[in-house]
Short mmCIF file of C-alpha atoms and ligand atoms in Angstrom, two decimals:
data_model
loop_
_atom_site.label_atom_id
_atom_site.label_comp_id
_atom_site.label_asym_id
_atom_site.label_seq_id
_atom_site.Cartn_x
_atom_site.Cartn_y
_atom_site.Cartn_z
CA UNK A 22 112.61 118.51 128.70
CA UNK A 23 109.26 120.01 127.91
CA UNK A 24 106.35 117.66 127.23
CA UNK A 25 106.19 118.55 123.49
CA UNK A 26 109.91 117.77 123.12
CA UNK A 27 109.58 114.24 124.85
CA UNK A 28 106.67 113.45 122.44
CA UNK A 29 108.69 114.52 119.57
CA UNK A 30 111.66 112.51 120.82
CA UNK A 31 109.76 109.39 121.21
CA UNK A 32 108.22 109.50 117.73
CA UNK A 33 111.82 109.90 116.45
CA UNK A 34 113.14 106.98 118.28
CA UNK A 35 110.35 104.88 116.96
CA UNK A 36 110.64 105.90 113.26
CA UNK A 37 114.50 105.40 112.99
CA UNK A 38 116.01 102.67 111.16
CA UNK A 39 116.31 100.81 107.66
CA UNK A 40 113.30 101.20 105.42
CA UNK A 41 112.75 99.57 101.99
CA UNK A 42 111.18 101.76 99.20
CA UNK A 43 108.80 99.10 98.48
CA UNK A 44 108.85 97.55 94.88
CA UNK A 45 105.39 96.71 93.48
CA UNK A 46 104.56 93.76 91.32
CA UNK A 47 102.59 94.39 88.12
CA UNK A 48 101.62 92.05 85.38
CA UNK A 49 102.64 92.47 81.77
CA UNK A 50 99.57 94.89 81.03
CA UNK A 51 100.48 96.98 84.02
CA UNK A 52 97.72 95.56 86.33
CA UNK A 53 98.55 95.34 89.99
CA UNK A 54 99.61 91.83 91.02
CA UNK A 55 98.27 91.95 94.62
CA UNK A 56 99.51 88.55 95.82
CA UNK A 57 102.93 89.18 94.48
CA UNK A 58 103.10 92.58 96.04
CA UNK A 59 102.08 90.89 99.48
CA UNK A 60 104.86 88.50 98.95
CA UNK A 61 107.36 91.45 98.43
CA UNK A 62 106.11 92.83 101.70
CA UNK A 63 106.55 89.89 103.48
CA UNK A 64 110.00 89.15 102.20
CA UNK A 65 111.05 92.60 103.35
CA UNK A 66 109.78 92.09 106.73
CA UNK A 67 110.57 88.35 107.29
CA UNK A 68 113.99 88.05 105.32
CA UNK A 69 115.44 91.44 105.21
CA UNK A 70 114.30 92.38 108.61
CA UNK A 71 113.65 95.87 107.51
CA UNK A 72 112.26 98.58 110.25
CA UNK A 73 109.87 100.06 107.90
CA UNK A 74 108.55 100.28 104.49
CA UNK A 75 108.24 103.41 102.23
CA UNK A 76 105.05 102.94 99.94
CA UNK A 77 104.57 104.94 96.96
CA UNK A 78 107.86 106.18 96.34
CA UNK A 79 109.91 106.27 92.98
CA UNK A 80 110.66 102.71 93.64
CA UNK A 81 106.93 101.98 93.78
CA UNK A 82 106.74 103.47 90.22
CA UNK A 83 104.23 105.76 91.90
CA UNK A 84 104.16 108.53 89.34
CA UNK A 85 102.93 106.21 86.68
CA UNK A 86 99.86 104.79 88.25
CA UNK A 87 96.35 106.11 88.88
CA UNK A 88 94.90 107.31 92.14
CA UNK A 89 92.84 104.37 92.74
CA UNK A 90 95.73 101.95 92.25
CA UNK A 91 97.83 104.07 94.57
CA UNK A 92 94.92 103.63 97.04
CA UNK A 93 94.68 99.95 96.65
CA UNK A 94 98.44 99.58 97.12
CA UNK A 95 98.44 101.50 100.48
CA UNK A 96 95.43 99.31 101.41
CA UNK A 97 97.13 95.93 100.71
CA UNK A 98 100.34 96.87 102.00
CA UNK A 99 98.83 97.87 105.40
CA UNK A 100 96.62 94.77 105.44
CA UNK A 101 99.81 92.57 104.95
CA UNK A 102 102.20 94.49 107.19
CA UNK A 103 99.78 95.22 109.94
CA UNK A 104 101.83 96.53 112.53
CA UNK A 105 104.87 94.49 112.08
CA UNK A 106 107.04 97.45 110.85
CA UNK A 107 106.66 101.41 110.47
CA UNK A 108 104.83 102.29 107.39
CA UNK A 109 105.38 105.70 105.35
CA UNK A 110 102.99 106.61 102.59
CA UNK A 111 104.35 108.86 99.85
CA UNK A 112 101.37 110.75 98.68
CA UNK A 113 103.18 113.74 96.97
CA UNK A 114 101.89 114.62 93.40
CA UNK A 115 101.96 117.83 91.31
CA UNK A 116 98.16 117.42 91.61
CA UNK A 117 97.78 118.61 95.19
CA UNK A 118 94.04 117.51 95.35
CA UNK A 119 95.32 114.11 94.61
CA UNK A 120 98.17 114.42 97.30
CA UNK A 121 95.54 115.35 99.90
CA UNK A 122 93.06 112.72 99.01
CA UNK A 123 95.75 110.06 99.23
CA UNK A 124 97.05 111.57 102.51
CA UNK A 125 93.69 111.32 104.02
CA UNK A 126 93.36 107.82 102.85
CA UNK A 127 96.56 106.52 104.04
CA UNK A 128 95.95 108.37 107.48
CA UNK A 129 92.87 106.59 107.85
CA UNK A 130 94.53 103.24 107.20
CA UNK A 131 97.01 103.93 109.98
CA UNK A 132 100.13 104.92 108.17
CA UNK A 133 102.70 105.99 110.72
CA UNK A 134 103.80 109.05 108.65
CA UNK A 135 103.06 110.61 105.29
CA UNK A 136 105.85 111.82 102.83
CA UNK A 137 105.53 113.90 99.94
CA UNK A 138 107.94 114.54 97.01
CA UNK A 139 108.67 118.33 96.52
CA UNK A 140 106.36 119.39 93.69
CA UNK A 141 108.16 119.22 90.51
CA UNK A 142 108.02 119.80 86.72
CA UNK A 143 106.66 123.42 87.02
CA UNK A 144 109.30 125.79 88.58
CA UNK A 145 107.40 126.32 91.87
CA UNK A 146 108.68 128.97 94.07
CA UNK A 147 109.25 128.14 97.83
CA UNK A 148 106.14 129.78 98.92
CA UNK A 149 104.39 127.39 96.59
CA UNK A 150 106.40 124.36 97.95
CA UNK A 151 105.69 125.48 101.53
CA UNK A 152 101.95 125.92 100.79
CA UNK A 153 101.93 122.46 99.35
CA UNK A 154 103.30 120.79 102.44
CA UNK A 155 101.23 122.96 104.82
CA UNK A 156 98.16 121.88 102.81
CA UNK A 157 98.86 118.29 103.19
CA UNK A 158 99.60 118.45 106.73
CA UNK A 159 96.52 120.70 107.68
CA UNK A 160 94.26 118.61 105.76
CA UNK A 161 95.37 115.26 107.04
CA UNK A 162 96.80 115.99 110.59
CA UNK A 163 99.40 113.25 110.14
CA UNK A 164 103.20 113.45 110.27
CA UNK A 165 104.96 114.58 107.03
CA UNK A 166 108.51 113.58 105.84
CA UNK A 167 109.70 115.79 103.14
CA UNK A 168 111.00 113.62 100.08
CA UNK A 169 113.89 115.74 98.49
CA UNK A 170 115.35 114.18 95.56
CA UNK A 171 116.83 116.94 93.40
CA UNK A 172 118.31 114.87 90.70
CA UNK A 173 114.79 113.78 89.56
CA UNK A 174 112.85 116.90 90.46
CA UNK A 175 115.29 119.66 89.85
CA UNK A 176 114.22 121.20 93.27
CA UNK A 177 116.91 122.13 95.49
CA UNK A 178 116.18 123.65 98.99
CA UNK A 179 118.55 125.25 101.18
CA UNK A 180 119.03 124.99 105.13
CA UNK A 181 116.92 128.06 105.60
CA UNK A 182 113.99 126.47 103.56
CA UNK A 183 114.14 123.06 105.02
CA UNK A 184 114.18 125.07 108.27
CA UNK A 185 111.00 126.83 107.36
CA UNK A 186 109.20 123.60 106.94
CA UNK A 187 110.83 121.57 109.70
CA UNK A 188 109.81 124.09 112.48
CA UNK A 189 106.41 122.84 111.98
CA UNK A 190 105.64 120.05 114.73
CA UNK A 191 104.04 117.76 112.16
CA UNK A 192 106.97 118.02 109.62
CA UNK A 193 109.01 115.39 111.33
CA UNK A 194 111.83 114.80 108.81
CA UNK A 195 113.45 114.66 105.36
CA UNK A 196 114.25 111.81 103.10
CA UNK A 197 117.57 113.09 101.83
CA UNK A 198 118.13 111.61 98.44
CA UNK A 199 121.23 113.81 97.19
CA UNK A 200 124.98 113.66 97.28
CA UNK A 201 125.22 117.26 99.01
CA UNK A 202 126.91 116.13 102.42
CA UNK A 203 127.66 119.59 103.34
CA UNK A 204 123.90 120.42 103.13
CA UNK A 205 123.16 117.21 104.98
CA UNK A 206 125.47 118.06 107.83
CA UNK A 207 124.18 121.66 108.05
CA UNK A 208 120.59 120.45 108.27
CA UNK A 209 121.61 117.82 110.61
CA UNK A 210 123.25 120.20 113.01
CA UNK A 211 120.42 122.77 112.81
CA UNK A 212 117.68 120.08 113.47
CA UNK A 213 118.97 117.58 115.82
CA UNK A 214 115.52 116.29 116.79
CA UNK A 215 114.22 115.69 113.36
CA UNK A 216 114.42 112.56 111.37
CA UNK A 217 116.78 112.49 108.38
CA UNK A 218 116.82 109.36 106.11
CA UNK A 219 119.68 108.75 103.77
CA UNK A 220 118.27 108.13 100.24
CA UNK A 221 121.25 107.01 98.34
CA UNK A 222 121.85 103.53 99.07
CA UNK A 223 125.44 103.68 97.58
CA UNK A 224 126.41 106.46 99.98
CA UNK A 225 124.86 105.06 103.12
CA UNK A 226 128.13 104.97 105.11
CA UNK A 227 129.02 108.75 104.87
CA UNK A 228 125.40 109.63 105.54
CA UNK A 229 125.35 107.56 108.64
CA UNK A 230 128.74 108.90 109.68
CA UNK A 231 127.02 112.38 109.47
CA UNK A 232 124.44 111.27 111.82
CA UNK A 233 121.25 110.31 109.68
CA UNK A 234 118.52 108.53 111.74
CA UNK A 235 117.80 106.07 109.00
CA UNK A 236 117.84 105.17 105.31
CA UNK A 237 115.04 104.60 102.86
CA UNK A 238 116.17 102.59 99.70
CA UNK A 239 115.36 100.77 96.61
CA UNK A 240 118.01 98.03 96.91
CA UNK A 241 117.27 97.21 100.26
CA UNK A 242 114.22 95.15 98.91
CA UNK A 243 117.25 92.76 98.46
CA UNK A 244 120.22 94.02 100.29
CA UNK A 245 118.45 95.04 103.46
CA UNK A 246 120.58 92.87 105.72
CA UNK A 247 123.76 94.30 104.30
CA UNK A 248 122.44 97.83 104.56
CA UNK A 249 121.91 97.05 108.18
CA UNK A 250 125.54 95.97 108.65
CA UNK A 251 126.81 99.20 107.08
CA UNK A 252 124.66 101.24 109.22
CA UNK A 253 125.55 99.48 112.45
CA UNK A 254 129.26 99.28 111.80
CA UNK A 255 129.38 102.84 111.02
CA UNK A 256 127.32 103.77 113.90
CA UNK A 257 129.69 101.75 116.18
CA UNK A 258 132.71 103.57 114.69
CA UNK A 259 134.07 100.28 113.02
CA UNK A 260 135.01 101.92 109.73
CA UNK A 261 136.93 98.80 108.52
CA UNK A 262 133.89 96.75 108.61
CA UNK A 263 131.59 99.52 107.27
CA UNK A 264 133.74 100.37 104.24
CA UNK A 265 134.14 96.56 103.35
CA UNK A 266 130.27 96.16 103.54
CA UNK A 267 129.57 99.50 101.69
CA UNK A 268 132.04 98.34 98.91
CA UNK A 269 130.21 95.06 98.76
CA UNK A 270 126.93 96.81 98.64
CA UNK A 271 128.13 99.05 95.99
CA UNK A 272 129.37 96.24 93.79
CA UNK A 273 125.71 94.94 93.94
CA UNK A 274 124.35 98.40 93.17
CA UNK A 275 126.68 99.16 90.31
CA UNK A 276 125.61 95.93 88.71
CA UNK A 277 121.99 96.33 89.32
CA UNK A 278 122.02 100.05 87.97
CA UNK A 279 123.96 98.79 84.84
CA UNK A 280 121.16 96.22 84.22
CA UNK A 281 117.96 98.23 84.80
CA UNK A 282 117.34 99.37 88.41
CA UNK A 283 113.78 98.29 89.19
CA UNK A 284 113.42 95.46 86.78
CA UNK A 285 116.51 93.80 88.08
CA UNK A 286 115.69 93.95 91.69
CA UNK A 287 112.29 92.40 90.79
CA UNK A 288 114.11 89.55 89.02
CA UNK A 289 116.37 89.09 92.07
CA UNK A 290 113.37 88.81 94.18
CA UNK A 291 111.86 86.04 91.93
CA UNK A 292 115.14 84.28 92.19
CA UNK A 293 114.96 84.43 95.89
CA UNK A 294 111.65 82.58 95.79
CA UNK A 295 109.38 85.49 96.16
CA UNK A 296 106.19 84.62 94.12
CA UNK A 297 105.63 87.88 92.24
CA UNK A 298 104.93 88.60 88.59
CA UNK A 299 107.52 91.49 88.57
CA UNK A 300 106.94 93.68 85.42
CA UNK A 301 107.34 97.32 85.60
CA UNK A 302 104.70 99.99 84.33
CA UNK A 303 105.08 101.52 81.09
CA UNK A 304 106.74 103.49 79.79
CA UNK A 305 109.48 101.67 81.77
CA UNK A 306 110.77 98.77 79.45
CA UNK A 307 110.87 95.07 80.03
CA UNK A 308 114.33 93.43 80.44
CA UNK A 309 115.52 91.32 77.39
CA UNK A 310 116.13 87.58 78.07
CA UNK A 311 119.73 88.42 78.32
CA UNK A 312 119.23 91.07 80.90
CA UNK A 313 117.00 88.60 82.78
CA UNK A 314 119.64 86.10 82.86
CA UNK A 315 122.26 89.01 84.09
CA UNK A 316 119.85 89.82 86.76
CA UNK A 317 119.77 86.35 88.08
CA UNK A 318 123.51 86.15 87.89
CA UNK A 319 123.91 89.16 89.98
CA UNK A 320 121.44 87.55 92.56
CA UNK A 321 123.40 84.28 92.48
CA UNK A 322 126.74 85.96 92.75
CA UNK A 323 125.98 88.39 95.58
CA UNK A 324 122.85 87.49 97.47
C1 MN9 B 4 115.30 107.22 92.46
C2 MN9 B 4 115.54 106.12 93.47
O1 MN9 B 4 115.22 105.04 93.26
N1 MN9 B 4 116.11 106.61 94.50
C3 MN9 B 4 116.14 105.79 95.71
C4 MN9 B 4 116.01 106.60 96.90
O2 MN9 B 4 115.68 107.64 96.82
C5 MN9 B 4 117.58 104.99 95.87
O3 MN9 B 4 117.38 103.91 96.81
C6 MN9 B 4 118.18 104.47 94.73
O4 MN9 B 4 117.37 103.56 93.91
C7 MN9 B 4 119.62 103.85 94.93
O5 MN9 B 4 120.35 104.50 95.63
C8 MN9 B 4 120.22 103.35 93.58
O6 MN9 B 4 120.67 104.54 92.88
C1 PYR B 5 113.48 105.84 98.42
C2 PYR B 5 113.14 105.58 96.93
O1 PYR B 5 113.67 104.82 96.38
C3 PYR B 5 111.79 106.02 96.46
O2 PYR B 5 111.40 107.05 96.55
O3 PYR B 5 111.16 105.08 96.21
#
């Protein structure tokens, strides 16, 4: 094996596993609750036993906050997590200058890899998308994980296009948040040494069956241990256990989605004793008193 391949394989080994897409605590006026956010970080590491944190994702309400606040979040999460777990900083933005600035910032803080959502809103063509990733990688010299989430961005890439990005050494993987398992399998086969993370928690089992290296999800902030059971059982070929655990996980996810995704997970964290304020940023709404009660009920019943 060539030296380069060994290096890539070592990195891939280290970055595998279950990552929470980190929730951030905000107060009622949308200010960052730093102490609460630190407590969520600790809960993920100490109680959910995750292998890593994905910071600044959809779950981090990242697209609704200022550059300065994004930087502060990267800073306090690194300060709290230290080197306990792997850290991925999602820096993607349709303002490429912001993405580069954040990428440099997170790289200096010591984040293990960057990730960037495919640029969205305008219909960027593939040449533009490729230029976006190459710019971030070249300016930061950090690793990059492509964040593909077509149901929110409208950006669909095919195997050839993923391949054009993944052939770059620094582009180490994909966070694949889609239900297109044919595409997932084709990418897996074409790039056996790249990292693929499953993005939909409710479809973890089939993604692991197809050979993903890890998973990044919002619900793992509170279901991390169940996710690991699904992951391990599927890998071990124990499909009876894997399905039973995925079904249990999906009962929880269905209830959470029905009550308000991020708001409900934040309420469950509080129920679990995590001292965080736990509002979401506008325009995301507050839970009604009834829904707060329902969120607690989900936590009490399942977790
Ligand atoms: C938009 C969003 O939050 N996506 C997450 C990951 O990509 C998932 O973890 C989902 O939240 C989860 O699978 C529930 O649908
Ligand atoms: C993985 C996910 O939920 C996120 O982007 O935050």
